Amino acid sequence: MAKVIMFTLVGLALAFFKNHQSSYQKRFNAFREIVPVDLPKCNLVKGIDTGAEDLEILPNGLAFLSTGLKYPGIKSFEPNKPGKILLMDLNEEDPAVLELEIKGSNLDLSSFNPHGISTFTDEDGAVYLLVVNHPALDSTVEVFKFQEEEKSLLHLKTITHELLPSVNDIAAVGPESFYATNDHYFVDPYLRSWEIYLGIAWSYVVYYSPDEVHVVAEGFDFANGISISHDGKYVYIAELLAHKIHVYEKHANWTLTLLKSLDFNTLVDNISVDPATGDLWVGCHPNGMKIFFYDAKSPPGSEVLRIQNILTEEPQVTVVYAENGTVLQGTTVASVYKGKLLIGTVFHRALYCEL
Ligand SMILES: *[C@@H]1O[C@H](CO)[C@@H](O)[C@H](O)[C@H]1NC(C)=O
Ligand SMILES: *[C@@H]1O[C@H](CO)[C@@H](O)[C@H](O)[C@H]1NC(C)=O
Ligand SMILES: *[C@@H]1O[C@H](CO)[C@@H](O)[C@H](O)[C@H]1NC(C)=O
């Protein structure tokens, strides 16, 4: 009898892990092959070889990029060098990147590890850059003021909060206010790897301001990119391992109500909103196994989606660019400016294409 119970338990445990293994493979899109989709004129951006995890383009064509991310389980080609914020002027014919100097700061630059970034422009035209930072794998949000003349960033403030333990991306709504995605619940690396393996989906989204901080959405299987529509009425959230983009209505009191969710066959990372059309541009990982378990012989590929008319009954989804990793590995973000597309990656290069 004891033996029967024993075998039953072993059987149950095996079934449990088998189920989880198949759900894990599905969530990581382990078997997805890439069908290439090319753009006619693309150039690699000179000076970017260790990632451009996030980028944001201002209406005047100046682009900020975060580079040099160190993130548990993800490849880095320069694991011992601090990250940087780069600037690119997309009005130039062949734009070069320039490292922005960080000033006025008690910020430890040797452990600077920038991840998601977002800008806020106030009514006087002052530009604030909010940067998710992981010094020693901690999680902070750094507030900078952009000094255009000097091409520098003045560090103003470091924000930490118990509801911001593992921030991935932010969408700024003020110089010190933002929505932020926490991409996992557990901070302990061991518990966190189980959280990701089992797909516990405890990742959540927070609204932060100096006066109030609260959870505005929860239950995500790795909440990743977040972006706001230009009219400020909607918030878009990418749920990486569920392959979904959620559309929320944003209320005056900053709470969110879910309107709809779209399904994809790829791991959706960053969302940027097209300033001219309101379309969503999404950097994606077609095969998540390759991004989380890097193998130079079989590198992760890249995929960029464009979603038109997301608020209507029938949004159109187009694969604008897809590549097997020979040129570009691990896309996270794509953003447009005047008929051109700037594509960033977690740890690899950046590509600038004509549309
Ligand atoms: C892109 O994704 C990163 C995190 O994966 C995030 O920090 C960043 O803000 C996103 N960029 C845009 C333009 O949404
Ligand atoms: C926030 O505003 C929405 C819409 O008006 C309302 O339904 C909700 O109850 C409000 N929530 C809080 C916490 O005030
Ligand atoms: C990727 O695509 C390129 C060009 O289409 C091809 O030459 C190369 O062999 C492919 N690599 C892999 C690993 O499939």
PDB file of C-alpha atoms in Angstrom, residues 24-280:
ATOM      1  CA  TYR A  24       7.374  26.703 -19.615  1.00  0.00           C
ATOM      2  CA  GLN A  25       8.366  25.856 -23.175  1.00  0.00           C
ATOM      3  CA  LYS A  26       5.200  27.479 -24.425  1.00  0.00           C
ATOM      4  CA  ARG A  27       5.696  30.642 -22.349  1.00  0.00           C
ATOM      5  CA  PHE A  28       9.275  30.893 -23.592  1.00  0.00           C
ATOM      6  CA  ASN A  29       8.184  30.094 -27.154  1.00  0.00           C
ATOM      7  CA  ALA A  30      11.000  27.578 -27.202  1.00  0.00           C
ATOM      8  CA  PHE A  31      10.411  26.141 -30.660  1.00  0.00           C
ATOM      9  CA  ARG A  32       9.586  29.250 -32.639  1.00  0.00           C
ATOM     10  CA  GLU A  33      11.551  29.627 -35.900  1.00  0.00           C
ATOM     11  CA  ILE A  34      12.007  33.025 -37.513  1.00  0.00           C
ATOM     12  CA  VAL A  35      10.730  33.822 -40.970  1.00  0.00           C
ATOM     13  CA  PRO A  36      12.921  36.735 -42.068  1.00  0.00           C
ATOM     14  CA  VAL A  37      11.315  40.070 -42.938  1.00  0.00           C
ATOM     15  CA  ASP A  38      13.715  42.663 -44.261  1.00  0.00           C
ATOM     16  CA  LEU A  39      13.680  46.424 -44.526  1.00  0.00           C
ATOM     17  CA  PRO A  40      15.334  47.902 -47.621  1.00  0.00           C
ATOM     18  CA  LYS A  41      17.853  50.249 -46.056  1.00  0.00           C
ATOM     19  CA  CYS A  42      19.287  49.521 -42.609  1.00  0.00           C
ATOM     20  CA  ASN A  43      22.525  50.573 -40.966  1.00  0.00           C
ATOM     21  CA  LEU A  44      23.980  49.421 -37.668  1.00  0.00           C
ATOM     22  CA  VAL A  45      24.493  52.351 -35.309  1.00  0.00           C
ATOM     23  CA  LYS A  46      28.215  52.926 -34.789  1.00  0.00           C
ATOM     24  CA  GLY A  47      29.286  52.897 -31.156  1.00  0.00           C
ATOM     25  CA  ILE A  48      26.571  50.553 -29.868  1.00  0.00           C
ATOM     26  CA  ASP A  49      27.785  47.001 -29.210  1.00  0.00           C
ATOM     27  CA  THR A  50      26.582  46.304 -25.674  1.00  0.00           C
ATOM     28  CA  GLY A  51      22.891  46.910 -26.026  1.00  0.00           C
ATOM     29  CA  ALA A  52      20.406  49.697 -26.305  1.00  0.00           C
ATOM     30  CA  GLU A  53      17.847  48.185 -23.972  1.00  0.00           C
ATOM     31  CA  ASP A  54      15.593  51.123 -24.052  1.00  0.00           C
ATOM     32  CA  LEU A  55      15.292  54.265 -26.071  1.00  0.00           C
ATOM     33  CA  GLU A  56      13.046  57.246 -26.311  1.00  0.00           C
ATOM     34  CA  ILE A  57      12.869  59.835 -29.080  1.00  0.00           C
ATOM     35  CA  LEU A  58      11.848  63.408 -28.278  1.00  0.00           C
ATOM     36  CA  PRO A  59       9.573  65.271 -30.728  1.00  0.00           C
ATOM     37  CA  ASN A  60      12.654  67.257 -31.907  1.00  0.00           C
ATOM     38  CA  GLY A  61      14.475  64.082 -32.997  1.00  0.00           C
ATOM     39  CA  LEU A  62      16.888  63.722 -30.088  1.00  0.00           C
ATOM     40  CA  ALA A  63      17.001  60.117 -28.945  1.00  0.00           C
ATOM     41  CA  PHE A  64      18.105  58.832 -25.530  1.00  0.00           C
ATOM     42  CA  LEU A  65      19.351  55.251 -25.296  1.00  0.00           C
ATOM     43  CA  SER A  66      20.295  53.187 -22.257  1.00  0.00           C
ATOM     44  CA  THR A  67      23.208  50.840 -22.823  1.00  0.00           C
ATOM     45  CA  GLY A  68      25.220  48.231 -20.937  1.00  0.00           C
ATOM     46  CA  LEU A  69      22.433  46.507 -18.982  1.00  0.00           C
ATOM     47  CA  LYS A  70      23.457  43.762 -16.561  1.00  0.00           C
ATOM     48  CA  TYR A  71      20.444  41.630 -15.711  1.00  0.00           C
ATOM     49  CA  PRO A  72      20.396  38.186 -14.047  1.00  0.00           C
ATOM     50  CA  GLY A  73      20.357  35.408 -16.617  1.00  0.00           C
ATOM     51  CA  ILE A  74      20.856  37.729 -19.574  1.00  0.00           C
ATOM     52  CA  LYS A  75      24.009  37.998 -21.666  1.00  0.00           C
ATOM     53  CA  SER A  76      26.315  41.002 -21.337  1.00  0.00           C
ATOM     54  CA  PHE A  77      29.361  41.544 -23.551  1.00  0.00           C
ATOM     55  CA  GLU A  78      30.891  43.900 -20.985  1.00  0.00           C
ATOM     56  CA  PRO A  79      29.849  42.559 -17.593  1.00  0.00           C
ATOM     57  CA  ASN A  80      32.380  44.676 -15.696  1.00  0.00           C
ATOM     58  CA  LYS A  81      31.705  48.049 -17.263  1.00  0.00           C
ATOM     59  CA  PRO A  82      29.058  50.438 -15.986  1.00  0.00           C
ATOM     60  CA  GLY A  83      26.134  51.320 -18.213  1.00  0.00           C
ATOM     61  CA  LYS A  84      25.642  54.656 -19.928  1.00  0.00           C
ATOM     62  CA  ILE A  85      23.039  56.951 -21.367  1.00  0.00           C
ATOM     63  CA  LEU A  86      23.667  57.850 -25.002  1.00  0.00           C
ATOM     64  CA  LEU A  87      22.276  60.623 -27.156  1.00  0.00           C
ATOM     65  CA  MET A  88      21.619  60.512 -30.894  1.00  0.00           C
ATOM     66  CA  ASP A  89      20.384  63.354 -33.088  1.00  0.00           C
ATOM     67  CA  LEU A  90      18.109  61.748 -35.668  1.00  0.00           C
ATOM     68  CA  ASN A  91      18.033  64.960 -37.729  1.00  0.00           C
ATOM     69  CA  GLU A  92      21.584  64.192 -38.853  1.00  0.00           C
ATOM     70  CA  GLU A  93      22.152  62.283 -42.068  1.00  0.00           C
ATOM     71  CA  ASP A  94      24.301  59.594 -40.442  1.00  0.00           C
ATOM     72  CA  PRO A  95      23.700  60.117 -36.724  1.00  0.00           C
ATOM     73  CA  ALA A  96      26.498  59.268 -34.292  1.00  0.00           C
ATOM     74  CA  VAL A  97      26.043  58.459 -30.609  1.00  0.00           C
ATOM     75  CA  LEU A  98      27.418  60.595 -27.842  1.00  0.00           C
ATOM     76  CA  GLU A  99      27.719  59.573 -24.205  1.00  0.00           C
ATOM     77  CA  LEU A 100      25.889  61.987 -21.931  1.00  0.00           C
ATOM     78  CA  GLU A 101      27.980  63.140 -19.026  1.00  0.00           C
ATOM     79  CA  ILE A 102      26.276  62.771 -15.646  1.00  0.00           C
ATOM     80  CA  LYS A 103      26.725  65.751 -13.345  1.00  0.00           C
ATOM     81  CA  GLY A 104      25.903  67.131  -9.934  1.00  0.00           C
ATOM     82  CA  SER A 105      25.613  63.745  -8.573  1.00  0.00           C
ATOM     83  CA  ASN A 106      25.987  61.590  -5.551  1.00  0.00           C
ATOM     84  CA  LEU A 107      25.005  58.757  -7.863  1.00  0.00           C
ATOM     85  CA  ASP A 108      27.615  55.996  -7.928  1.00  0.00           C
ATOM     86  CA  LEU A 109      28.558  55.894 -11.619  1.00  0.00           C
ATOM     87  CA  SER A 110      30.682  52.758 -11.251  1.00  0.00           C
ATOM     88  CA  SER A 111      27.538  50.721 -10.487  1.00  0.00           C
ATOM     89  CA  PHE A 112      25.226  52.578 -12.877  1.00  0.00           C
ATOM     90  CA  ASN A 113      23.119  49.911 -14.595  1.00  0.00           C
ATOM     91  CA  PRO A 114      20.376  51.615 -16.606  1.00  0.00           C
ATOM     92  CA  HIS A 115      17.351  49.651 -17.797  1.00  0.00           C
ATOM     93  CA  GLY A 116      14.027  51.268 -18.813  1.00  0.00           C
ATOM     94  CA  ILE A 117      13.954  54.995 -19.479  1.00  0.00           C
ATOM     95  CA  SER A 118      11.239  57.572 -20.012  1.00  0.00           C
ATOM     96  CA  THR A 119      11.135  61.328 -20.550  1.00  0.00           C
ATOM     97  CA  PHE A 120       8.812  64.026 -19.274  1.00  0.00           C
ATOM     98  CA  THR A 121       8.750  67.537 -20.758  1.00  0.00           C
ATOM     99  CA  ASP A 122       7.246  70.266 -18.555  1.00  0.00           C
ATOM    100  CA  GLU A 123       5.315  73.331 -19.752  1.00  0.00           C
ATOM    101  CA  ASP A 124       8.545  75.380 -19.903  1.00  0.00           C
ATOM    102  CA  GLY A 125      10.120  72.807 -22.204  1.00  0.00           C
ATOM    103  CA  ALA A 126      12.505  71.372 -19.571  1.00  0.00           C
ATOM    104  CA  VAL A 127      13.182  67.697 -20.276  1.00  0.00           C
ATOM    105  CA  TYR A 128      13.460  65.196 -17.423  1.00  0.00           C
ATOM    106  CA  LEU A 129      14.875  61.747 -18.035  1.00  0.00           C
ATOM    107  CA  LEU A 130      13.748  59.031 -15.625  1.00  0.00           C
ATOM    108  CA  VAL A 131      15.976  55.969 -15.613  1.00  0.00           C
ATOM    109  CA  VAL A 132      15.432  52.586 -13.989  1.00  0.00           C
ATOM    110  CA  ASN A 133      18.753  51.656 -12.379  1.00  0.00           C
ATOM    111  CA  HIS A 134      19.944  48.350 -10.905  1.00  0.00           C
ATOM    112  CA  PRO A 135      23.058  49.163  -8.839  1.00  0.00           C
ATOM    113  CA  ALA A 136      24.239  45.828  -7.430  1.00  0.00           C
ATOM    114  CA  LEU A 137      20.981  44.350  -8.805  1.00  0.00           C
ATOM    115  CA  ASP A 138      18.932  46.593  -6.557  1.00  0.00           C
ATOM    116  CA  SER A 139      16.152  48.667  -8.107  1.00  0.00           C
ATOM    117  CA  THR A 140      15.947  52.475  -8.124  1.00  0.00           C
ATOM    118  CA  VAL A 141      14.552  55.194 -10.359  1.00  0.00           C
ATOM    119  CA  GLU A 142      16.997  58.028 -11.074  1.00  0.00           C
ATOM    120  CA  VAL A 143      15.686  61.448 -12.049  1.00  0.00           C
ATOM    121  CA  PHE A 144      17.842  63.612 -14.324  1.00  0.00           C
ATOM    122  CA  LYS A 145      17.347  66.974 -15.969  1.00  0.00           C
ATOM    123  CA  PHE A 146      18.599  67.060 -19.547  1.00  0.00           C
ATOM    124  CA  GLN A 147      20.947  69.982 -20.268  1.00  0.00           C
ATOM    125  CA  GLU A 148      20.859  70.242 -24.021  1.00  0.00           C
ATOM    126  CA  GLU A 149      23.556  72.917 -24.465  1.00  0.00           C
ATOM    127  CA  GLU A 150      26.102  71.013 -22.393  1.00  0.00           C
ATOM    128  CA  LYS A 151      24.927  67.590 -23.595  1.00  0.00           C
ATOM    129  CA  SER A 152      24.786  66.406 -20.008  1.00  0.00           C
ATOM    130  CA  LEU A 153      22.384  64.995 -17.443  1.00  0.00           C
ATOM    131  CA  LEU A 154      22.044  66.684 -14.076  1.00  0.00           C
ATOM    132  CA  HIS A 155      21.203  64.086 -11.436  1.00  0.00           C
ATOM    133  CA  LEU A 156      18.398  65.360  -9.204  1.00  0.00           C
ATOM    134  CA  LYS A 157      17.112  62.456  -7.207  1.00  0.00           C
ATOM    135  CA  THR A 158      17.136  58.719  -6.474  1.00  0.00           C
ATOM    136  CA  ILE A 159      13.720  57.189  -5.864  1.00  0.00           C
ATOM    137  CA  THR A 160      13.292  53.893  -4.025  1.00  0.00           C
ATOM    138  CA  HIS A 161      10.125  52.399  -2.579  1.00  0.00           C
ATOM    139  CA  GLU A 162       9.037  49.036  -1.196  1.00  0.00           C
ATOM    140  CA  LEU A 163       6.523  48.779  -4.051  1.00  0.00           C
ATOM    141  CA  LEU A 164       9.348  49.235  -6.576  1.00  0.00           C
ATOM    142  CA  PRO A 165      11.494  46.138  -5.841  1.00  0.00           C
ATOM    143  CA  SER A 166      12.232  44.948  -9.380  1.00  0.00           C
ATOM    144  CA  VAL A 167      11.403  47.712 -11.816  1.00  0.00           C
ATOM    145  CA  ASN A 168      11.755  46.966 -15.503  1.00  0.00           C
ATOM    146  CA  ASP A 169      10.212  49.885 -17.344  1.00  0.00           C
ATOM    147  CA  ILE A 170       8.614  53.202 -16.555  1.00  0.00           C
ATOM    148  CA  ALA A 171       6.313  55.677 -18.241  1.00  0.00           C
ATOM    149  CA  ALA A 172       6.819  59.170 -16.819  1.00  0.00           C
ATOM    150  CA  VAL A 173       3.793  61.388 -16.175  1.00  0.00           C
ATOM    151  CA  GLY A 174       5.698  64.104 -14.283  1.00  0.00           C
ATOM    152  CA  PRO A 175       9.276  64.945 -13.257  1.00  0.00           C
ATOM    153  CA  GLU A 176       8.929  62.594 -10.282  1.00  0.00           C
ATOM    154  CA  SER A 177       5.779  60.651 -11.143  1.00  0.00           C
ATOM    155  CA  PHE A 178       5.442  57.539 -13.259  1.00  0.00           C
ATOM    156  CA  TYR A 179       3.898  54.172 -13.863  1.00  0.00           C
ATOM    157  CA  ALA A 180       6.379  51.335 -13.380  1.00  0.00           C
ATOM    158  CA  THR A 181       6.331  47.614 -14.151  1.00  0.00           C
ATOM    159  CA  ASN A 182       7.889  45.224 -11.626  1.00  0.00           C
ATOM    160  CA  ASP A 183       8.910  42.266 -13.760  1.00  0.00           C
ATOM    161  CA  HIS A 184       8.894  39.802 -10.866  1.00  0.00           C
ATOM    162  CA  TYR A 185       7.639  39.594  -7.296  1.00  0.00           C
ATOM    163  CA  PHE A 186      10.493  37.883  -5.477  1.00  0.00           C
ATOM    164  CA  VAL A 187      13.803  39.660  -5.089  1.00  0.00           C
ATOM    165  CA  ASP A 188      15.647  36.596  -3.810  1.00  0.00           C
ATOM    166  CA  PRO A 189      17.339  35.073  -6.894  1.00  0.00           C
ATOM    167  CA  TYR A 190      16.378  31.500  -6.001  1.00  0.00           C
ATOM    168  CA  LEU A 191      12.682  32.243  -5.407  1.00  0.00           C
ATOM    169  CA  ARG A 192      12.675  34.475  -8.445  1.00  0.00           C
ATOM    170  CA  SER A 193      13.941  31.708 -10.731  1.00  0.00           C
ATOM    171  CA  TRP A 194      11.095  29.472  -9.463  1.00  0.00           C
ATOM    172  CA  GLU A 195       8.648  32.312  -9.988  1.00  0.00           C
ATOM    173  CA  ILE A 196       9.746  32.571 -13.604  1.00  0.00           C
ATOM    174  CA  TYR A 197       9.953  28.799 -14.124  1.00  0.00           C
ATOM    175  CA  LEU A 198       6.496  28.090 -12.710  1.00  0.00           C
ATOM    176  CA  GLY A 199       4.844  31.194 -14.171  1.00  0.00           C
ATOM    177  CA  ILE A 200       3.365  32.284 -10.855  1.00  0.00           C
ATOM    178  CA  ALA A 201       2.314  35.616 -12.396  1.00  0.00           C
ATOM    179  CA  TRP A 202       2.697  37.856  -9.364  1.00  0.00           C
ATOM    180  CA  SER A 203       4.367  40.646 -11.307  1.00  0.00           C
ATOM    181  CA  TYR A 204       2.605  44.017 -11.034  1.00  0.00           C
ATOM    182  CA  VAL A 205       2.360  47.654 -12.059  1.00  0.00           C
ATOM    183  CA  VAL A 206       2.648  50.609  -9.697  1.00  0.00           C
ATOM    184  CA  TYR A 207       1.735  54.264  -9.915  1.00  0.00           C
ATOM    185  CA  TYR A 208       4.328  56.367  -8.092  1.00  0.00           C
ATOM    186  CA  SER A 209       4.260  60.034  -7.150  1.00  0.00           C
ATOM    187  CA  PRO A 210       5.822  61.828  -4.172  1.00  0.00           C
ATOM    188  CA  ASP A 211       2.333  61.958  -2.580  1.00  0.00           C
ATOM    189  CA  GLU A 212       0.900  58.532  -3.319  1.00  0.00           C
ATOM    190  CA  VAL A 213       2.104  55.122  -4.390  1.00  0.00           C
ATOM    191  CA  HIS A 214      -0.153  52.207  -5.186  1.00  0.00           C
ATOM    192  CA  VAL A 215      -0.491  49.034  -7.208  1.00  0.00           C
ATOM    193  CA  VAL A 216      -2.696  49.749 -10.254  1.00  0.00           C
ATOM    194  CA  ALA A 217      -2.588  46.356 -12.006  1.00  0.00           C
ATOM    195  CA  GLU A 218      -1.369  42.900 -10.997  1.00  0.00           C
ATOM    196  CA  GLY A 219      -1.216  39.220 -11.878  1.00  0.00           C
ATOM    197  CA  PHE A 220       1.274  39.453 -14.750  1.00  0.00           C
ATOM    198  CA  ASP A 221       3.592  36.744 -16.000  1.00  0.00           C
ATOM    199  CA  PHE A 222       6.530  39.192 -16.255  1.00  0.00           C
ATOM    200  CA  ALA A 223       5.202  42.716 -16.836  1.00  0.00           C
ATOM    201  CA  ASN A 224       7.636  44.405 -19.160  1.00  0.00           C
ATOM    202  CA  GLY A 225       7.218  47.457 -21.434  1.00  0.00           C
ATOM    203  CA  ILE A 226       4.786  50.212 -20.517  1.00  0.00           C
ATOM    204  CA  SER A 227       3.724  53.206 -22.544  1.00  0.00           C
ATOM    205  CA  ILE A 228       1.001  55.847 -22.595  1.00  0.00           C
ATOM    206  CA  SER A 229      -1.079  56.973 -25.592  1.00  0.00           C
ATOM    207  CA  HIS A 230      -0.418  60.535 -26.717  1.00  0.00           C
ATOM    208  CA  ASP A 231      -3.802  61.772 -25.586  1.00  0.00           C
ATOM    209  CA  GLY A 232      -2.940  60.389 -22.138  1.00  0.00           C
ATOM    210  CA  LYS A 233      -6.134  58.313 -22.002  1.00  0.00           C
ATOM    211  CA  TYR A 234      -4.698  54.798 -22.342  1.00  0.00           C
ATOM    212  CA  VAL A 235      -1.830  52.811 -20.857  1.00  0.00           C
ATOM    213  CA  TYR A 236      -0.338  49.884 -22.767  1.00  0.00           C
ATOM    214  CA  ILE A 237       1.408  47.090 -20.855  1.00  0.00           C
ATOM    215  CA  ALA A 238       3.416  44.240 -22.389  1.00  0.00           C
ATOM    216  CA  GLU A 239       3.193  40.895 -20.514  1.00  0.00           C
ATOM    217  CA  LEU A 240       6.343  39.194 -21.761  1.00  0.00           C
ATOM    218  CA  LEU A 241       5.805  35.523 -20.929  1.00  0.00           C
ATOM    219  CA  ALA A 242       2.056  35.504 -21.602  1.00  0.00           C
ATOM    220  CA  HIS A 243       2.676  37.043 -25.050  1.00  0.00           C
ATOM    221  CA  LYS A 244       0.039  39.717 -24.484  1.00  0.00           C
ATOM    222  CA  ILE A 245      -0.383  43.455 -24.746  1.00  0.00           C
ATOM    223  CA  HIS A 246      -3.040  44.877 -22.456  1.00  0.00           C
ATOM    224  CA  VAL A 247      -4.853  48.139 -23.073  1.00  0.00           C
ATOM    225  CA  TYR A 248      -6.019  50.013 -19.974  1.00  0.00           C
ATOM    226  CA  GLU A 249      -8.117  53.098 -19.589  1.00  0.00           C
ATOM    227  CA  LYS A 250      -6.327  55.600 -17.382  1.00  0.00           C
ATOM    228  CA  HIS A 251      -8.479  57.571 -14.933  1.00  0.00           C
ATOM    229  CA  ALA A 252      -7.959  61.038 -13.463  1.00  0.00           C
ATOM    230  CA  ASN A 253      -7.080  59.406 -10.122  1.00  0.00           C
ATOM    231  CA  TRP A 254      -4.368  57.349 -11.919  1.00  0.00           C
ATOM    232  CA  THR A 255      -6.147  53.991 -11.507  1.00  0.00           C
ATOM    233  CA  LEU A 256      -6.390  51.717 -14.545  1.00  0.00           C
ATOM    234  CA  THR A 257      -9.279  49.681 -15.951  1.00  0.00           C
ATOM    235  CA  LEU A 258      -8.568  46.855 -18.378  1.00  0.00           C
ATOM    236  CA  LEU A 259     -10.223  47.391 -21.765  1.00  0.00           C
ATOM    237  CA  LYS A 260      -8.791  44.586 -23.853  1.00  0.00           C
ATOM    238  CA  SER A 261      -5.850  42.231 -24.319  1.00  0.00           C
ATOM    239  CA  LEU A 262      -4.186  41.172 -27.563  1.00  0.00           C
ATOM    240  CA  ASP A 263      -2.398  37.819 -28.038  1.00  0.00           C
ATOM    241  CA  PHE A 264       0.837  37.324 -29.947  1.00  0.00           C
ATOM    242  CA  ASN A 265       3.102  34.455 -30.909  1.00  0.00           C
ATOM    243  CA  THR A 266       6.215  36.180 -29.590  1.00  0.00           C
ATOM    244  CA  LEU A 267       7.592  37.591 -26.306  1.00  0.00           C
ATOM    245  CA  VAL A 268       6.536  41.245 -26.308  1.00  0.00           C
ATOM    246  CA  ASP A 269       9.113  43.497 -24.655  1.00  0.00           C
ATOM    247  CA  ASN A 270       8.939  47.246 -25.269  1.00  0.00           C
ATOM    248  CA  ILE A 271       6.147  49.374 -26.568  1.00  0.00           C
ATOM    249  CA  SER A 272       6.623  52.778 -28.108  1.00  0.00           C
ATOM    250  CA  VAL A 273       3.815  54.925 -29.438  1.00  0.00           C
ATOM    251  CA  ASP A 274       4.210  56.477 -32.905  1.00  0.00           C
ATOM    252  CA  PRO A 275       3.962  60.243 -32.410  1.00  0.00           C
ATOM    253  CA  ALA A 276       2.374  60.786 -35.845  1.00  0.00           C
ATOM    254  CA  THR A 277      -0.130  57.924 -36.011  1.00  0.00           C
ATOM    255  CA  GLY A 278      -0.567  56.563 -32.475  1.00  0.00           C
ATOM    256  CA  ASP A 279       0.450  53.087 -33.719  1.00  0.00           C
ATOM    257  CA  LEU A 280       2.316  50.834 -31.319  1.00  0.00           C
TER     258      LEU A 280
END
